[in-house]
């Protein structure tokens, strides 16, 4: 995931928006999926991965027990956490 987020940041203009949805859970783990390998990510881990890639999370939503989480972020000049 970090490489994919780095690629997204590279093509997103400064202050550009990103909205993602992903399988959410309490830990990073692979889950069955009929089309391709899929992974659950905790919202906190996805937020950290986005910050490391150079995005600032502006909104997020995940209800425990829900399959999906949503994150809205904007591209920053420099990665926030390294």
mmCIF file of C-alpha atoms in Angstrom:
data_model
loop_
_atom_site.group_PDB
_atom_site.id
_atom_site.type_symbol
_atom_site.label_atom_id
_atom_site.label_comp_id
_atom_site.label_asym_id
_atom_site.label_seq_id
_atom_site.Cartn_x
_atom_site.Cartn_y
_atom_site.Cartn_z
ATOM 1 C CA UNK A 1 0.000 0.000 0.000
ATOM 2 C CA UNK A 2 2.741 2.563 0.731
ATOM 3 C CA UNK A 3 4.052 2.377 -2.859
ATOM 4 C CA UNK A 4 0.549 2.836 -4.274
ATOM 5 C CA UNK A 5 -0.060 5.850 -2.020
ATOM 6 C CA UNK A 6 3.310 7.329 -3.039
ATOM 7 C CA UNK A 7 2.261 6.964 -6.691
ATOM 8 C CA UNK A 8 -1.086 8.645 -5.985
ATOM 9 C CA UNK A 9 0.691 11.524 -4.260
ATOM 10 C CA UNK A 10 3.077 11.923 -7.194
ATOM 11 C CA UNK A 11 0.184 12.531 -9.592
ATOM 12 C CA UNK A 12 -1.989 14.620 -7.248
ATOM 13 C CA UNK A 13 -1.564 18.390 -7.479
ATOM 14 C CA UNK A 14 -0.609 20.304 -4.322
ATOM 15 C CA UNK A 15 -3.772 20.663 -2.202
ATOM 16 C CA UNK A 16 -5.529 18.217 -4.544
ATOM 17 C CA UNK A 17 -8.184 15.961 -3.026
ATOM 18 C CA UNK A 18 -8.185 12.219 -2.525
ATOM 19 C CA UNK A 19 -11.183 10.136 -1.456
ATOM 20 C CA UNK A 20 -10.606 6.450 -0.768
ATOM 21 C CA UNK A 21 -12.682 3.580 0.501
ATOM 22 C CA UNK A 22 -11.111 0.395 1.800
ATOM 23 C CA UNK A 23 -11.844 -2.784 3.711
ATOM 24 C CA UNK A 24 -11.460 -1.868 7.375
ATOM 25 C CA UNK A 25 -10.745 -3.992 10.406
ATOM 26 C CA UNK A 26 -8.906 -4.059 13.693
ATOM 27 C CA UNK A 27 -5.628 -5.276 12.136
ATOM 28 C CA UNK A 28 -3.931 -5.503 8.751
ATOM 29 C CA UNK A 29 -4.914 -8.868 7.328
ATOM 30 C CA UNK A 30 -5.689 -10.470 3.985
ATOM 31 C CA UNK A 31 -9.358 -11.236 3.356
ATOM 32 C CA UNK A 32 -11.013 -13.433 0.718
ATOM 33 C CA UNK A 33 -12.075 -11.599 -2.421
ATOM 34 C CA UNK A 34 -13.369 -13.088 -5.695
ATOM 35 C CA UNK A 35 -11.417 -10.771 -8.018
ATOM 36 C CA UNK A 36 -8.030 -9.938 -6.491
ATOM 37 C CA UNK A 37 -6.121 -10.148 -3.214
ATOM 38 C CA UNK A 38 -7.709 -7.818 -0.663
ATOM 39 C CA UNK A 39 -6.561 -6.535 2.704
ATOM 40 C CA UNK A 40 -8.274 -5.048 5.749
ATOM 41 C CA UNK A 41 -6.595 -2.025 7.265
ATOM 42 C CA UNK A 42 -7.270 -0.288 10.583
ATOM 43 C CA UNK A 43 -8.307 3.312 10.002
ATOM 44 C CA UNK A 44 -5.384 4.542 12.138
ATOM 45 C CA UNK A 45 -2.870 2.587 10.032
ATOM 46 C CA UNK A 46 -4.338 3.876 6.767
ATOM 47 C CA UNK A 47 -4.227 7.436 8.116
ATOM 48 C CA UNK A 48 -0.552 7.011 9.005
ATOM 49 C CA UNK A 49 0.232 5.522 5.574
ATOM 50 C CA UNK A 50 -1.479 8.473 3.870
ATOM 51 C CA UNK A 51 0.448 10.980 6.005
ATOM 52 C CA UNK A 52 3.728 9.245 5.225
ATOM 53 C CA UNK A 53 2.911 9.507 1.514
ATOM 54 C CA UNK A 54 2.316 13.265 1.775
ATOM 55 C CA UNK A 55 -1.415 13.568 2.363
ATOM 56 C CA UNK A 56 -3.211 15.335 5.202
ATOM 57 C CA UNK A 57 -6.362 13.511 6.289
ATOM 58 C CA UNK A 58 -9.244 15.976 6.464
ATOM 59 C CA UNK A 59 -12.091 13.563 7.243
ATOM 60 C CA UNK A 60 -12.581 9.881 7.924
ATOM 61 C CA UNK A 61 -15.379 7.535 8.817
ATOM 62 C CA UNK A 62 -15.546 3.956 10.034
ATOM 63 C CA UNK A 63 -18.191 2.336 12.163
ATOM 64 C CA UNK A 64 -16.835 -0.717 14.040
ATOM 65 C CA UNK A 65 -18.333 -3.798 12.459
ATOM 66 C CA UNK A 66 -18.673 -2.114 9.069
ATOM 67 C CA UNK A 67 -16.730 -3.665 6.174
ATOM 68 C CA UNK A 68 -15.567 -0.327 4.781
ATOM 69 C CA UNK A 69 -13.906 2.859 5.942
ATOM 70 C CA UNK A 70 -13.675 6.142 4.051
ATOM 71 C CA UNK A 71 -10.926 8.743 4.132
ATOM 72 C CA UNK A 72 -10.776 12.175 2.554
ATOM 73 C CA UNK A 73 -7.332 13.756 2.322
ATOM 74 C CA UNK A 74 -5.494 16.545 0.556
ATOM 75 C CA UNK A 75 -2.010 16.566 -0.897
ATOM 76 C CA UNK A 76 0.574 18.506 1.097
ATOM 77 C CA UNK A 77 3.958 19.848 0.023
ATOM 78 C CA UNK A 78 5.958 17.448 2.187
ATOM 79 C CA UNK A 79 5.074 14.150 3.831
ATOM 80 C CA UNK A 80 3.730 14.822 7.329
ATOM 81 C CA UNK A 81 5.226 11.793 9.123
ATOM 82 C CA UNK A 82 8.460 10.027 8.265
#
